[in-house]
mmCIF file of C-alpha atoms in Angstrom:
data_model
loop_
_atom_site.group_PDB
_atom_site.id
_atom_site.type_symbol
_atom_site.label_atom_id
_atom_site.label_comp_id
_atom_site.label_asym_id
_atom_site.label_seq_id
_atom_site.Cartn_x
_atom_site.Cartn_y
_atom_site.Cartn_z
ATOM 1 C CA MET A 24 7.302 9.242 -43.100
ATOM 2 C CA LYS A 25 6.078 12.916 -41.520
ATOM 3 C CA TRP A 26 2.233 13.054 -40.372
ATOM 4 C CA LYS A 27 0.472 16.275 -41.045
ATOM 5 C CA ARG A 28 -0.864 18.109 -37.505
ATOM 6 C CA GLY A 29 -3.893 17.235 -37.165
ATOM 7 C CA VAL A 30 -4.007 14.161 -38.718
ATOM 8 C CA PRO A 31 -4.221 11.324 -35.216
ATOM 9 C CA LEU A 32 -2.064 8.705 -36.349
ATOM 10 C CA VAL A 33 -5.586 5.748 -35.104
ATOM 11 C CA VAL A 34 -7.325 7.087 -38.508
ATOM 12 C CA ALA A 35 -4.071 6.713 -40.651
ATOM 13 C CA GLY A 36 -4.083 2.613 -39.701
ATOM 14 C CA LEU A 37 -8.391 2.841 -39.900
ATOM 15 C CA LEU A 38 -7.464 3.772 -43.500
ATOM 16 C CA VAL A 39 -5.066 1.201 -43.765
ATOM 17 C CA ALA A 40 -7.292 -1.153 -42.202
ATOM 18 C CA CYS A 41 -10.595 -0.971 -44.529
ATOM 19 C CA THR A 42 -8.533 -0.281 -47.803
ATOM 20 C CA PRO A 43 -8.698 -3.720 -49.708
ATOM 21 C CA ALA A 44 -6.935 -6.071 -49.008
ATOM 22 C CA ARG A 45 -5.394 -8.020 -52.880
ATOM 23 C CA PRO A 46 -6.095 -11.350 -53.563
ATOM 24 C CA ALA A 47 -1.891 -13.172 -52.821
ATOM 25 C CA ALA A 48 -1.046 -14.554 -55.703
ATOM 26 C CA GLN A 49 -2.008 -17.749 -56.689
ATOM 27 C CA VAL A 50 1.215 -19.793 -56.476
ATOM 28 C CA SER A 51 0.392 -23.594 -58.244
ATOM 29 C CA PRO A 52 1.606 -26.585 -56.954
ATOM 30 C CA ASP A 53 4.587 -27.784 -58.183
ATOM 31 C CA PRO A 54 3.712 -31.655 -59.596
ATOM 32 C CA VAL A 55 6.870 -32.734 -59.204
ATOM 33 C CA VAL A 56 8.259 -31.679 -56.263
ATOM 34 C CA GLY A 57 4.117 -33.672 -54.884
ATOM 35 C CA SER A 58 5.576 -36.676 -56.958
ATOM 36 C CA LEU A 59 8.800 -36.721 -54.895
ATOM 37 C CA THR A 60 6.733 -36.294 -51.538
ATOM 38 C CA ASP A 61 3.945 -38.870 -52.329
ATOM 39 C CA TYR A 62 7.055 -41.390 -52.795
ATOM 40 C CA VAL A 63 8.686 -40.882 -49.911
ATOM 41 C CA ASP A 64 5.414 -40.321 -47.661
ATOM 42 C CA GLN A 65 4.369 -44.232 -48.935
ATOM 43 C CA ALA A 66 7.555 -45.383 -48.162
ATOM 44 C CA VAL A 67 7.313 -43.789 -44.453
ATOM 45 C CA ALA A 68 3.735 -45.097 -44.623
ATOM 46 C CA ALA A 69 4.597 -48.638 -45.484
ATOM 47 C CA GLU A 70 7.094 -48.729 -42.771
ATOM 48 C CA ARG A 71 10.589 -49.040 -45.199
ATOM 49 C CA PHE A 72 11.939 -45.586 -44.631
ATOM 50 C CA ARG A 73 12.798 -42.967 -42.045
ATOM 51 C CA GLY A 74 15.581 -40.287 -43.053
ATOM 52 C CA ALA A 75 15.742 -36.978 -44.986
ATOM 53 C CA VAL A 76 15.831 -35.822 -48.418
ATOM 54 C CA GLU A 77 18.175 -34.344 -50.291
ATOM 55 C CA VAL A 78 16.614 -33.892 -54.270
ATOM 56 C CA ARG A 79 17.783 -30.460 -56.685
ATOM 57 C CA ASP A 80 17.425 -29.887 -59.894
ATOM 58 C CA GLY A 81 19.924 -27.350 -60.814
ATOM 59 C CA PRO A 82 20.830 -24.689 -57.683
ATOM 60 C CA LYS A 83 16.965 -25.219 -57.347
ATOM 61 C CA VAL A 84 16.023 -27.651 -54.104
ATOM 62 C CA LEU A 85 12.620 -29.612 -54.558
ATOM 63 C CA LEU A 86 12.509 -31.094 -52.354
ATOM 64 C CA ARG A 87 14.410 -31.082 -48.472
ATOM 65 C CA ARG A 88 12.424 -32.346 -45.502
ATOM 66 C CA GLY A 89 13.000 -35.238 -43.113
ATOM 67 C CA PHE A 90 10.526 -37.589 -42.427
ATOM 68 C CA GLY A 91 9.697 -39.667 -39.345
ATOM 69 C CA ARG A 92 11.814 -39.677 -36.640
ATOM 70 C CA ALA A 93 15.400 -39.528 -35.885
ATOM 71 C CA ASN A 94 14.893 -41.026 -32.632
ATOM 72 C CA PRO A 95 11.731 -43.731 -32.589
ATOM 73 C CA GLN A 96 11.283 -43.854 -28.591
ATOM 74 C CA THR A 97 12.654 -39.389 -27.164
ATOM 75 C CA ARG A 98 9.594 -38.407 -30.775
ATOM 76 C CA VAL A 99 13.105 -36.477 -32.047
ATOM 77 C CA PRO A 100 12.284 -35.551 -35.634
ATOM 78 C CA ASN A 101 14.372 -36.336 -38.458
ATOM 79 C CA GLY A 102 15.414 -33.105 -40.752
ATOM 80 C CA PRO A 103 17.326 -31.233 -43.181
ATOM 81 C CA ASN A 104 20.274 -30.615 -39.955
ATOM 82 C CA THR A 105 19.874 -33.856 -38.220
ATOM 83 C CA ARG A 106 23.649 -36.179 -38.686
ATOM 84 C CA PHE A 107 23.507 -39.467 -39.807
ATOM 85 C CA ARG A 108 26.427 -41.920 -40.863
ATOM 86 C CA ILE A 109 27.049 -41.940 -43.648
ATOM 87 C CA ALA A 110 29.083 -45.259 -44.299
ATOM 88 C CA SER A 111 30.674 -45.681 -47.395
ATOM 89 C CA VAL A 112 29.875 -42.281 -48.273
ATOM 90 C CA THR A 113 33.471 -41.472 -46.697
ATOM 91 C CA LYS A 114 35.167 -42.770 -49.387
ATOM 92 C CA GLN A 115 35.065 -39.676 -51.620
ATOM 93 C CA PHE A 116 36.239 -37.920 -48.919
ATOM 94 C CA THR A 117 39.082 -39.825 -48.273
ATOM 95 C CA ALA A 118 39.483 -40.025 -51.848
ATOM 96 C CA LEU A 119 39.471 -35.920 -52.343
ATOM 97 C CA ALA A 120 42.246 -35.556 -49.111
ATOM 98 C CA VAL A 121 44.497 -37.846 -50.625
ATOM 99 C CA LEU A 122 44.331 -35.495 -53.543
ATOM 100 C CA VAL A 123 44.477 -32.253 -52.110
ATOM 101 C CA LEU A 124 47.746 -34.244 -50.758
ATOM 102 C CA GLN A 125 48.668 -34.182 -54.291
ATOM 103 C CA GLU A 126 47.440 -31.183 -55.174
ATOM 104 C CA GLN A 127 49.674 -29.772 -52.023
ATOM 105 C CA GLY A 128 52.699 -31.202 -53.651
ATOM 106 C CA ARG A 129 53.425 -33.513 -51.042
ATOM 107 C CA LEU A 130 52.391 -37.242 -52.543
ATOM 108 C CA ASN A 131 51.892 -38.609 -55.920
ATOM 109 C CA VAL A 132 49.090 -41.391 -56.512
ATOM 110 C CA ALA A 133 51.325 -43.143 -59.396
ATOM 111 C CA ASP A 134 53.739 -43.455 -55.707
ATOM 112 C CA GLY A 135 53.884 -47.273 -53.953
ATOM 113 C CA VAL A 136 52.183 -46.490 -51.048
ATOM 114 C CA CYS A 137 55.018 -48.203 -48.739
ATOM 115 C CA ALA A 138 57.314 -44.248 -49.585
ATOM 116 C CA TYR A 139 54.872 -42.899 -47.098
ATOM 117 C CA LEU A 140 54.199 -45.907 -44.545
ATOM 118 C CA THR A 141 56.783 -45.974 -41.625
ATOM 119 C CA SER A 142 55.799 -50.197 -41.760
ATOM 120 C CA CYS A 143 54.237 -51.492 -44.706
ATOM 121 C CA PRO A 144 54.413 -55.461 -45.036
ATOM 122 C CA PRO A 145 55.902 -56.640 -47.668
ATOM 123 C CA GLN A 146 53.469 -58.232 -50.307
ATOM 124 C CA TRP A 147 52.568 -54.492 -50.794
ATOM 125 C CA ALA A 148 55.458 -53.541 -51.502
ATOM 126 C CA PRO A 149 53.807 -53.468 -55.226
ATOM 127 C CA ILE A 150 50.920 -51.589 -54.493
ATOM 128 C CA THR A 151 50.536 -47.789 -55.523
ATOM 129 C CA ILE A 152 48.188 -45.236 -53.956
ATOM 130 C CA ASP A 153 46.000 -44.935 -57.346
ATOM 131 C CA GLU A 154 45.241 -49.057 -56.346
ATOM 132 C CA LEU A 155 44.322 -48.468 -52.902
ATOM 133 C CA LEU A 156 42.336 -44.827 -54.605
ATOM 134 C CA ALA A 157 40.533 -47.270 -56.759
ATOM 135 C CA HIS A 158 40.040 -51.591 -55.247
ATOM 136 C CA THR A 159 42.441 -52.469 -57.418
ATOM 137 C CA SER A 160 45.424 -53.293 -54.970
ATOM 138 C CA GLY A 161 44.132 -57.033 -54.290
ATOM 139 C CA ILE A 162 44.142 -55.933 -50.408
ATOM 140 C CA HIS A 163 41.798 -58.734 -48.342
ATOM 141 C CA ASP A 164 38.804 -56.476 -46.598
ATOM 142 C CA TYR A 165 38.711 -56.554 -43.485
ATOM 143 C CA GLY A 166 35.353 -56.447 -42.422
ATOM 144 C CA ALA A 167 35.170 -60.216 -44.749
ATOM 145 C CA GLY A 168 36.076 -63.644 -42.331
ATOM 146 C CA PHE A 169 33.859 -62.828 -39.286
ATOM 147 C CA GLY A 170 31.492 -64.891 -38.058
ATOM 148 C CA SER A 171 30.235 -62.185 -36.125
ATOM 149 C CA ILE A 172 30.855 -58.555 -34.714
ATOM 150 C CA GLU A 173 31.759 -59.757 -31.285
ATOM 151 C CA GLN A 174 34.871 -61.814 -33.626
ATOM 152 C CA PHE A 175 35.876 -59.288 -34.431
ATOM 153 C CA PHE A 176 36.244 -57.367 -31.619
ATOM 154 C CA ALA A 177 37.709 -59.971 -30.012
ATOM 155 C CA SER A 178 40.292 -60.227 -33.225
ATOM 156 C CA ILE A 179 41.207 -56.579 -32.461
ATOM 157 C CA GLY A 180 40.607 -56.496 -28.073
ATOM 158 C CA THR A 181 38.499 -53.733 -28.719
ATOM 159 C CA ARG A 182 35.783 -51.748 -29.276
ATOM 160 C CA GLU A 183 37.409 -48.113 -30.504
ATOM 161 C CA PRO A 184 40.379 -49.266 -32.586
ATOM 162 C CA SER A 185 42.799 -47.346 -33.730
ATOM 163 C CA PRO A 186 44.238 -47.635 -37.732
ATOM 164 C CA GLU A 187 46.792 -49.203 -36.746
ATOM 165 C CA GLN A 188 44.783 -52.073 -35.289
ATOM 166 C CA LEU A 189 42.152 -51.905 -37.952
ATOM 167 C CA THR A 190 45.271 -52.504 -39.933
ATOM 168 C CA GLN A 191 46.863 -55.078 -38.360
ATOM 169 C CA LEU A 192 43.944 -57.218 -39.310
ATOM 170 C CA PHE A 193 44.297 -57.843 -42.746
ATOM 171 C CA ALA A 194 48.145 -56.478 -43.050
ATOM 172 C CA GLY A 195 50.040 -60.508 -42.430
ATOM 173 C CA LEU A 196 47.644 -61.240 -44.678
ATOM 174 C CA PRO A 197 48.574 -63.122 -49.354
ATOM 175 C CA LEU A 198 46.816 -60.023 -51.214
ATOM 176 C CA ASP A 199 43.915 -61.702 -52.919
ATOM 177 C CA PHE A 200 45.300 -60.832 -56.606
ATOM 178 C CA PRO A 201 48.243 -59.308 -57.906
ATOM 179 C CA PRO A 202 47.354 -55.516 -57.780
ATOM 180 C CA SER A 203 45.575 -54.267 -60.973
ATOM 181 C CA THR A 204 44.768 -57.639 -61.952
ATOM 182 C CA LYS A 205 41.162 -56.914 -61.340
ATOM 183 C CA TRP A 206 39.233 -55.264 -59.145
ATOM 184 C CA SER A 207 37.360 -55.937 -55.523
ATOM 185 C CA TYR A 208 35.697 -54.037 -53.292
ATOM 186 C CA SER A 209 38.115 -53.468 -50.190
ATOM 187 C CA ASN A 210 37.216 -51.385 -47.114
ATOM 188 C CA SER A 211 41.110 -53.036 -45.706
ATOM 189 C CA GLY A 212 42.432 -50.824 -48.384
ATOM 190 C CA TYR A 213 40.173 -47.641 -47.671
ATOM 191 C CA VAL A 214 41.559 -48.256 -44.270
ATOM 192 C CA VAL A 215 45.869 -47.869 -45.705
ATOM 193 C CA LEU A 216 44.841 -43.811 -47.915
ATOM 194 C CA GLY A 217 43.348 -42.797 -43.503
ATOM 195 C CA LEU A 218 46.621 -43.798 -42.214
ATOM 196 C CA LEU A 219 48.512 -42.716 -45.353
ATOM 197 C CA ILE A 220 46.921 -39.020 -44.721
ATOM 198 C CA GLU A 221 47.879 -39.055 -41.278
ATOM 199 C CA ARG A 222 51.617 -39.803 -41.768
ATOM 200 C CA VAL A 223 52.069 -37.670 -44.395
ATOM 201 C CA SER A 224 50.110 -34.840 -43.591
ATOM 202 C CA GLY A 225 50.879 -35.123 -39.441
ATOM 203 C CA LYS A 226 46.993 -34.448 -38.696
ATOM 204 C CA SER A 227 44.244 -37.229 -37.330
ATOM 205 C CA TYR A 228 42.411 -37.933 -40.774
ATOM 206 C CA GLY A 229 39.405 -35.697 -38.733
ATOM 207 C CA ASP A 230 41.466 -32.515 -38.472
ATOM 208 C CA PHE A 231 42.751 -32.584 -41.824
ATOM 209 C CA LEU A 232 38.666 -33.455 -43.632
ATOM 210 C CA HIS A 233 37.316 -30.412 -41.888
ATOM 211 C CA ASP A 234 41.290 -27.917 -42.531
ATOM 212 C CA GLU A 235 41.259 -29.115 -46.024
ATOM 213 C CA VAL A 236 37.702 -29.919 -47.296
ATOM 214 C CA LEU A 237 34.764 -29.598 -45.803
ATOM 215 C CA ASP A 238 35.836 -26.274 -43.499
ATOM 216 C CA PRO A 239 36.218 -24.590 -46.394
ATOM 217 C CA LEU A 240 33.180 -25.719 -48.009
ATOM 218 C CA GLY A 241 31.103 -24.913 -45.006
ATOM 219 C CA MET A 242 29.956 -28.182 -44.456
ATOM 220 C CA SER A 243 29.577 -27.423 -40.864
ATOM 221 C CA ASP A 244 27.600 -30.426 -39.833
ATOM 222 C CA THR A 245 30.009 -33.007 -41.016
ATOM 223 C CA GLY A 246 32.641 -34.758 -39.328
ATOM 224 C CA TYR A 247 34.394 -37.785 -38.315
ATOM 225 C CA GLN A 248 34.981 -37.849 -34.835
ATOM 226 C CA PRO A 249 34.909 -41.247 -33.054
ATOM 227 C CA GLY A 250 33.659 -41.213 -29.451
ATOM 228 C CA LEU A 251 30.480 -39.098 -29.542
ATOM 229 C CA ALA A 252 27.762 -38.916 -26.518
ATOM 230 C CA PRO A 253 24.380 -39.688 -27.728
ATOM 231 C CA SER A 254 22.793 -36.289 -28.410
ATOM 232 C CA ASP A 255 19.391 -35.055 -30.287
ATOM 233 C CA GLU A 256 21.686 -33.649 -32.813
ATOM 234 C CA TYR A 257 21.869 -37.290 -34.049
ATOM 235 C CA ALA A 258 20.102 -39.900 -35.462
ATOM 236 C CA VAL A 259 19.883 -42.823 -33.762
ATOM 237 C CA GLY A 260 20.536 -45.795 -36.494
ATOM 238 C CA TYR A 261 17.584 -49.390 -36.905
ATOM 239 C CA SER A 262 17.880 -52.205 -38.266
ATOM 240 C CA ASN A 263 13.835 -51.975 -39.271
ATOM 241 C CA TRP A 264 10.668 -49.990 -38.288
ATOM 242 C CA THR A 265 10.530 -51.691 -34.742
ATOM 243 C CA THR A 266 14.458 -53.133 -34.053
ATOM 244 C CA GLN A 267 17.300 -50.747 -32.949
ATOM 245 C CA ALA A 268 20.049 -51.475 -34.257
ATOM 246 C CA PRO A 269 23.466 -52.685 -32.212
ATOM 247 C CA VAL A 270 25.731 -48.947 -31.901
ATOM 248 C CA PHE A 271 29.195 -49.155 -32.661
ATOM 249 C CA ASP A 272 32.069 -46.486 -32.642
ATOM 250 C CA ASP A 273 32.821 -44.950 -35.703
ATOM 251 C CA SER A 274 36.671 -45.779 -35.213
ATOM 252 C CA VAL A 275 35.198 -48.567 -36.073
ATOM 253 C CA TYR A 276 34.528 -47.716 -39.435
ATOM 254 C CA TYR A 277 37.307 -44.936 -40.398
ATOM 255 C CA SER A 278 38.062 -43.019 -42.935
ATOM 256 C CA ALA A 279 36.264 -46.996 -45.190
ATOM 257 C CA GLY A 280 33.121 -45.669 -44.004
ATOM 258 C CA GLY A 281 32.819 -43.261 -40.492
ATOM 259 C CA MET A 282 31.188 -40.190 -41.417
ATOM 260 C CA TYR A 283 28.636 -38.127 -40.553
ATOM 261 C CA SER A 284 26.658 -35.897 -42.329
ATOM 262 C CA THR A 285 23.086 -34.115 -43.260
ATOM 263 C CA VAL A 286 21.639 -34.467 -46.844
ATOM 264 C CA ARG A 287 21.730 -29.963 -46.649
ATOM 265 C CA ASP A 288 25.291 -30.545 -45.991
ATOM 266 C CA LEU A 289 25.760 -33.423 -48.594
ATOM 267 C CA GLY A 290 23.630 -31.301 -50.740
ATOM 268 C CA ARG A 291 26.225 -28.969 -50.548
ATOM 269 C CA TRP A 292 28.570 -31.269 -51.757
ATOM 270 C CA GLN A 293 27.366 -32.553 -54.459
ATOM 271 C CA GLN A 294 27.234 -29.314 -56.079
ATOM 272 C CA PHE A 295 31.183 -28.736 -55.175
ATOM 273 C CA LEU A 296 31.880 -31.702 -57.890
ATOM 274 C CA LEU A 297 28.765 -30.895 -60.037
ATOM 275 C CA HIS A 298 30.567 -27.102 -60.455
ATOM 276 C CA GLY A 299 33.805 -27.232 -58.902
ATOM 277 C CA ASP A 300 35.405 -24.086 -56.197
ATOM 278 C CA THR A 301 38.982 -23.253 -57.251
ATOM 279 C CA SER A 302 38.572 -21.312 -54.102
ATOM 280 C CA VAL A 303 38.834 -25.099 -52.048
ATOM 281 C CA VAL A 304 40.757 -27.648 -55.141
ATOM 282 C CA GLN A 305 41.905 -27.107 -58.410
ATOM 283 C CA ALA A 306 39.494 -27.701 -60.661
ATOM 284 C CA GLY A 307 41.171 -30.919 -62.963
ATOM 285 C CA THR A 308 41.644 -31.903 -58.565
ATOM 286 C CA VAL A 309 37.961 -33.015 -58.884
ATOM 287 C CA ALA A 310 37.828 -33.839 -63.042
ATOM 288 C CA ALA A 311 40.659 -36.775 -61.045
ATOM 289 C CA LEU A 312 38.253 -37.835 -58.086
ATOM 290 C CA LEU A 313 35.263 -38.576 -60.777
ATOM 291 C CA ARG A 314 36.614 -39.588 -63.927
ATOM 292 C CA PRO A 315 35.893 -43.611 -64.110
ATOM 293 C CA ARG A 316 38.674 -45.296 -64.974
ATOM 294 C CA VAL A 317 37.008 -49.616 -63.669
ATOM 295 C CA ALA A 318 34.518 -52.157 -64.312
ATOM 296 C CA ALA A 319 33.120 -52.150 -61.448
ATOM 297 C CA ASN A 320 29.520 -54.969 -62.612
ATOM 298 C CA PRO A 321 27.820 -54.730 -65.846
ATOM 299 C CA GLY A 322 27.196 -51.440 -66.826
ATOM 300 C CA THR A 323 28.999 -49.325 -63.391
ATOM 301 C CA TRP A 324 32.882 -48.380 -63.518
ATOM 302 C CA TYR A 325 34.706 -47.399 -60.651
ATOM 303 C CA GLY A 326 36.565 -44.005 -60.106
ATOM 304 C CA TYR A 327 37.932 -42.905 -57.156
ATOM 305 C CA GLY A 328 35.368 -43.005 -53.916
ATOM 306 C CA ILE A 329 32.625 -42.807 -56.120
ATOM 307 C CA ALA A 330 31.108 -44.717 -58.979
ATOM 308 C CA SER A 331 29.187 -43.925 -62.272
ATOM 309 C CA ARG A 332 27.220 -45.794 -64.581
ATOM 310 C CA GLY A 333 26.550 -45.569 -67.983
ATOM 311 C CA ALA A 334 26.509 -47.749 -71.800
ATOM 312 C CA SER A 335 30.418 -47.200 -71.455
ATOM 313 C CA ILE A 336 33.100 -45.536 -69.195
ATOM 314 C CA ASP A 337 33.003 -42.543 -71.854
ATOM 315 C CA ALA A 338 29.182 -42.431 -71.982
ATOM 316 C CA VAL A 339 29.214 -41.667 -68.100
ATOM 317 C CA THR A 340 25.666 -40.601 -66.925
ATOM 318 C CA SER A 341 25.386 -40.614 -63.541
ATOM 319 C CA TYR A 342 27.806 -40.589 -60.193
ATOM 320 C CA GLY A 343 27.959 -41.632 -56.928
ATOM 321 C CA HIS A 344 28.122 -44.051 -53.666
ATOM 322 C CA THR A 345 25.821 -46.536 -51.293
ATOM 323 C CA GLY A 346 26.359 -46.578 -47.996
ATOM 324 C CA ASN A 347 25.155 -49.232 -45.184
ATOM 325 C CA ILE A 348 26.445 -50.213 -41.728
ATOM 326 C CA ALA A 349 24.129 -51.530 -38.908
ATOM 327 C CA GLY A 350 21.436 -49.645 -38.873
ATOM 328 C CA PHE A 351 21.445 -46.530 -41.502
ATOM 329 C CA ASN A 352 21.959 -46.280 -45.150
ATOM 330 C CA SER A 353 22.806 -43.474 -47.134
ATOM 331 C CA TYR A 354 22.652 -42.369 -51.766
ATOM 332 C CA THR A 355 23.848 -39.649 -53.503
ATOM 333 C CA GLU A 356 23.674 -39.410 -57.408
ATOM 334 C CA ILE A 357 24.586 -36.337 -59.530
ATOM 335 C CA ARG A 358 23.326 -36.652 -63.605
ATOM 336 C CA PRO A 359 25.832 -33.570 -64.779
ATOM 337 C CA ALA A 360 23.840 -33.837 -68.114
ATOM 338 C CA THR A 361 20.193 -32.615 -66.196
ATOM 339 C CA GLY A 362 21.556 -31.168 -63.030
ATOM 340 C CA VAL A 363 19.711 -32.992 -60.503
ATOM 341 C CA THR A 364 21.127 -34.635 -57.491
ATOM 342 C CA VAL A 365 19.952 -36.602 -54.749
ATOM 343 C CA THR A 366 20.665 -37.215 -50.928
ATOM 344 C CA VAL A 367 18.700 -40.078 -49.330
ATOM 345 C CA LEU A 368 20.450 -40.447 -45.622
ATOM 346 C CA ALA A 369 17.882 -42.918 -43.448
ATOM 347 C CA ASN A 370 18.155 -44.362 -40.219
ATOM 348 C CA ILE A 371 17.106 -47.327 -40.901
ATOM 349 C CA ASN A 372 18.136 -50.068 -42.836
ATOM 350 C CA PHE A 373 16.560 -51.136 -46.514
ATOM 351 C CA GLY A 374 16.386 -50.887 -49.767
ATOM 352 C CA ILE A 375 17.796 -47.398 -50.472
ATOM 353 C CA ASP A 376 20.134 -47.870 -53.840
ATOM 354 C CA GLU A 377 16.340 -49.001 -55.776
ATOM 355 C CA PHE A 378 14.464 -45.398 -53.281
ATOM 356 C CA GLY A 379 17.246 -43.633 -54.401
ATOM 357 C CA ARG A 380 17.786 -43.800 -57.616
ATOM 358 C CA GLU A 381 13.759 -43.706 -58.351
ATOM 359 C CA LEU A 382 13.046 -39.622 -56.753
ATOM 360 C CA ALA A 383 16.357 -39.189 -59.643
ATOM 361 C CA GLU A 384 13.733 -40.661 -62.888
ATOM 362 C CA LEU A 385 10.683 -38.673 -60.806
ATOM 363 C CA VAL A 386 13.036 -35.311 -61.731
ATOM 364 C CA PRO A 387 12.266 -34.374 -65.737
ATOM 365 C CA LYS A 388 14.760 -34.751 -68.032
ATOM 366 C CA GLN A 389 13.189 -31.492 -69.346
ATOM 367 C CA ARG A 390 12.193 -28.911 -67.279
#
């Protein structure tokens, strides 16, 4: 805009300053957001929860923030971009990585796992990749049978095991049951899947995840990188409000539970699961990941790295998973009928399943 000659700029400024300001539009606070925030604040005040939460109603973010401290000693706060260990929520990423290899024509989940491993125990000969994904392989869970974590480390001779060293813990054991005769949660099966991904792809587990899944989805704060040094980007885990949990390298959990992420990134992941993205994988690949396959517990079914709840296997109302390792709990839930998604990452051990479900219930079914 050009000013006419003889009109001082200062006068124009005074005119603007003296013009009565219009009252700001009053925006009514969303009562659902208030209810969600109050619920989490109460858990923090009761010294039950510290971590980060994201709740979405469809594409709309209702709540995305940190609560409490990422590191109580240095007083670094938790936030939407704080990186937490996500424990067994890792399994859905491992499962998708396997399905990506299938989409690329490099394996088939109906194949026997021994077709892809250089050294395979004879008792694994009848096990298919599908059975590893669905926890019906019968392979003994490597986390069971040790009286203490120190016994676990002594048995493998290192605190930073390789995938092969983890596999040696259970490769010589008999199967707990014949494949596909029952369901039993097995971290060991997902360790074998991580090794399978490395053998078939020619890349490390972490690199394949980054290149084929995380980077295409823009999940820059998610990954698997064992041996990371502590930093303010990462939350410090606590067993309870005042007791810091022992720290174990992510290689101990590997492809069964060794990833880190943020609520912002996992919120993006949940939108991907809800709506798909054909620039990353085909729609049928996401459908295969989510499809309930075997009864796990009453009212709960298991697919590939993801559990589902509902009245029957054909009437699923939610998908999700929880995770639990020393000092960290994780929770993800998708309600496909309403588009509600919940992500909770905690750097304290507590009853996260009930906590996460209540957050989902606080979002009305009709908005």
